[in-house]
Short mmCIF file of C-alpha atoms and ligand atoms in Angstrom, two decimals:
data_model
loop_
_atom_site.label_atom_id
_atom_site.label_comp_id
_atom_site.label_asym_id
_atom_site.label_seq_id
_atom_site.Cartn_x
_atom_site.Cartn_y
_atom_site.Cartn_z
CA MET A 38 89.27 103.97 102.00
CA ASP A 39 90.78 103.73 98.75
CA ARG A 40 93.95 105.47 98.58
CA THR A 41 97.25 104.91 100.94
CA LEU A 42 100.93 106.58 101.66
CA ILE A 43 103.65 104.66 100.32
CA ILE A 44 107.11 105.54 101.12
CA CYS A 45 109.99 103.82 99.13
CA LYS A 46 112.99 104.33 101.67
CA PRO A 47 116.40 105.72 101.25
CA ASP A 48 117.67 101.89 101.13
CA ALA A 49 115.08 101.64 98.00
CA VAL A 50 116.18 104.58 96.18
CA GLN A 51 119.94 104.05 96.58
CA ARG A 52 119.71 100.46 95.23
CA GLY A 53 117.63 101.45 91.90
CA LEU A 54 114.71 99.69 93.62
CA VAL A 55 111.93 102.17 92.76
CA GLY A 56 110.79 101.00 89.88
CA GLU A 57 110.57 97.46 90.76
CA ILE A 58 108.51 97.96 93.86
CA LEU A 59 106.39 100.83 92.16
CA GLY A 60 105.70 98.36 89.12
CA ARG A 61 104.52 95.73 91.22
CA PHE A 62 101.54 97.75 92.63
CA GLU A 63 101.45 98.91 89.46
CA ARG A 64 100.88 95.19 88.10
CA LYS A 65 98.30 94.46 91.00
CA GLY A 66 95.99 97.32 89.14
CA LEU A 67 96.83 100.03 91.47
CA THR A 68 96.95 103.41 90.10
CA LEU A 69 99.57 106.31 91.25
CA ALA A 70 97.86 109.33 92.69
CA ALA A 71 100.78 111.38 93.75
CA ALA A 72 104.52 111.03 94.15
CA GLU A 73 107.40 112.89 94.89
CA LEU A 74 111.16 112.54 95.31
CA ARG A 75 112.81 114.54 97.88
CA VAL A 76 114.69 114.46 101.67
CA LEU A 77 112.60 114.04 104.47
CA ASP A 78 114.12 116.19 107.52
CA GLU A 79 113.43 115.47 111.77
CA GLU A 80 110.82 117.40 111.55
CA ILE A 81 108.65 115.64 109.40
CA LEU A 82 109.76 112.43 110.47
CA ALA A 83 108.67 113.43 113.85
CA ASP A 84 105.37 113.78 112.75
CA HIS A 85 104.94 110.73 110.13
CA TYR A 86 106.49 108.23 113.08
CA ALA A 87 105.09 109.69 115.95
CA GLU A 88 104.09 106.58 117.50
CA HIS A 89 107.55 105.41 117.56
CA GLN A 90 108.95 108.46 119.10
CA GLY A 91 111.27 107.67 122.36
CA LYS A 92 111.55 103.70 121.13
CA PRO A 93 114.99 102.49 121.36
CA PHE A 94 115.31 102.09 117.14
CA TYR A 95 114.10 105.60 116.98
CA PRO A 96 117.12 107.56 116.54
CA ASP A 97 118.48 104.55 114.15
CA LEU A 98 115.07 105.09 111.97
CA VAL A 99 115.38 108.79 111.53
CA ALA A 100 118.98 108.58 110.60
CA PHE A 101 118.41 106.11 108.23
CA MET A 102 115.37 107.73 106.70
CA SER A 103 116.82 111.20 106.33
CA ARG A 104 119.91 110.07 104.89
CA GLY A 105 119.12 110.32 100.94
CA PRO A 106 115.73 110.94 99.17
CA VAL A 107 112.76 108.99 99.41
CA LEU A 108 109.78 108.19 96.99
CA ALA A 109 106.74 108.93 98.68
CA ALA A 110 103.54 108.48 96.65
CA VAL A 111 99.76 107.79 96.99
CA VAL A 112 98.38 104.92 95.45
CA GLY A 113 94.89 103.75 95.42
CA GLY A 114 91.86 102.36 93.24
CA VAL A 115 91.14 99.07 94.71
CA PRO A 116 89.01 98.39 98.20
CA ASP A 117 91.13 98.72 101.03
CA THR A 118 94.21 100.55 99.17
CA TRP A 119 96.21 100.25 102.46
CA ARG A 120 95.70 96.43 103.19
CA VAL A 121 96.43 95.15 99.64
CA VAL A 122 99.68 97.54 99.96
CA ARG A 123 100.83 95.67 103.50
CA GLU A 124 99.87 92.56 102.39
CA MET A 125 102.23 93.19 99.32
CA MET A 126 105.13 94.49 101.54
CA GLY A 127 105.48 91.57 103.63
CA THR A 128 106.31 92.03 107.65
CA THR A 129 108.42 94.10 108.87
CA ASP A 130 111.60 92.48 109.62
CA PRO A 131 112.76 91.38 106.19
CA LEU A 132 113.98 88.46 106.95
CA ALA A 133 110.65 86.81 108.53
CA ALA A 134 108.70 88.41 105.25
CA ALA A 135 107.33 85.41 103.22
CA PRO A 136 108.60 85.17 100.07
CA GLY A 137 106.58 86.81 97.04
CA THR A 138 106.34 90.22 99.36
CA ILE A 139 108.83 93.55 98.20
CA ARG A 140 110.79 92.66 101.71
CA GLY A 141 110.66 88.99 101.52
CA ASP A 142 111.99 89.13 97.94
CA LEU A 143 114.44 92.28 97.88
CA GLY A 144 115.99 92.76 101.52
CA TRP A 145 117.16 91.23 104.79
CA GLN A 146 118.08 94.47 107.01
CA PHE A 147 115.42 94.90 109.84
CA THR A 148 115.87 98.90 110.04
CA GLU A 149 116.16 99.19 106.06
CA ASN A 150 113.13 97.43 104.67
CA LEU A 151 112.52 99.14 101.75
CA ILE A 152 109.19 100.44 101.75
CA HIS A 153 106.45 101.90 104.06
CA GLY A 154 102.88 101.62 104.06
CA SER A 155 99.98 102.78 106.09
CA ASP A 156 98.68 100.74 108.64
CA SER A 157 95.26 101.37 108.68
CA ALA A 158 92.84 103.70 107.01
CA GLU A 159 92.78 106.52 109.71
CA SER A 160 96.88 106.09 109.31
CA ALA A 161 96.57 106.80 105.08
CA GLU A 162 94.05 110.18 105.70
CA ARG A 163 96.70 111.37 108.58
CA GLU A 164 99.87 110.51 106.55
CA ILE A 165 98.99 111.42 103.00
CA ALA A 166 98.10 115.06 104.99
CA ILE A 167 101.49 115.26 106.47
CA PHE A 168 103.19 114.08 102.50
CA PHE A 169 100.79 115.82 100.22
CA PRO A 170 98.28 118.53 101.80
CA GLY A 171 96.72 119.36 98.39
CA LEU A 172 95.86 115.98 98.15
CA SER A 173 93.85 115.73 101.65
CA ARG A 174 89.98 115.65 102.48
CA GLY A 175 89.26 118.59 104.64
P1 IDP B 235 105.96 99.23 109.58
O1 IDP B 235 107.10 99.81 108.89
O2 IDP B 235 106.16 97.34 109.21
O3 IDP B 235 104.50 99.40 109.59
P2 IDP B 235 106.82 99.76 112.02
O4 IDP B 235 106.41 98.90 113.81
O5 IDP B 235 105.82 100.61 112.06
O6 IDP B 235 106.97 98.61 111.15
O7 IDP B 235 108.23 100.56 112.16
C1 IDP B 235 108.38 101.66 111.54
C2 IDP B 235 110.28 101.23 110.89
O8 IDP B 235 110.64 101.46 112.26
C3 IDP B 235 110.24 99.70 110.08
O9 IDP B 235 109.36 99.19 108.95
C4 IDP B 235 111.67 99.76 110.49
O10 IDP B 235 112.32 100.76 109.15
C5 IDP B 235 111.88 100.63 111.83
N1 IDP B 235 112.07 99.27 112.92
C6 IDP B 235 110.92 98.84 113.73
N2 IDP B 235 111.07 98.00 114.55
C7 IDP B 235 112.59 98.21 114.65
C8 IDP B 235 113.41 97.48 115.19
O11 IDP B 235 113.07 96.74 116.76
N3 IDP B 235 114.89 97.56 115.15
C9 IDP B 235 115.13 98.14 114.34
N4 IDP B 235 114.14 99.19 113.40
C10 IDP B 235 112.85 98.78 113.50
MG1 MG B 236 104.48 101.21 111.11
#
């Protein structure tokens, strides 16, 4: 698996950090295969975050993720791209994320943690198909 889905979340777009975030991946050596600025609705978020439906934080997550545009993108070009991206993102809670990671360097709020990255090769294919169906491998 050599590509994955990333989403620069609404806080990243609002704070003007999309260039910073994409730049980190580009400098690492990843390449962009697709990118789109769009506002997400409840329907696509229910699909994307299916594993989290019913959890206590789900309503806050949907409200946050739909409050403004996101930059969804497919990046790839290195072995296990999804894993490289997850390492560079840092752990889910930005207060606990290591310095040097995107979340560790740029944020501190739990829900508003700047970036999404697929958590496995299977998730990457599933999520790419949701956001960029034209890129999907049948
Ligand atoms: P991940 O984004 O690091 O993969 P997940 O557990 O998949 O983390 O959660 C998806 C998103 O939901 C997180 O990035 C964060 O925005 C939000 N989230 C997860 N757990 C909590 C929580 O306990 N409180 C508030 N927001 C949460
Ligand atoms: Mg996740």
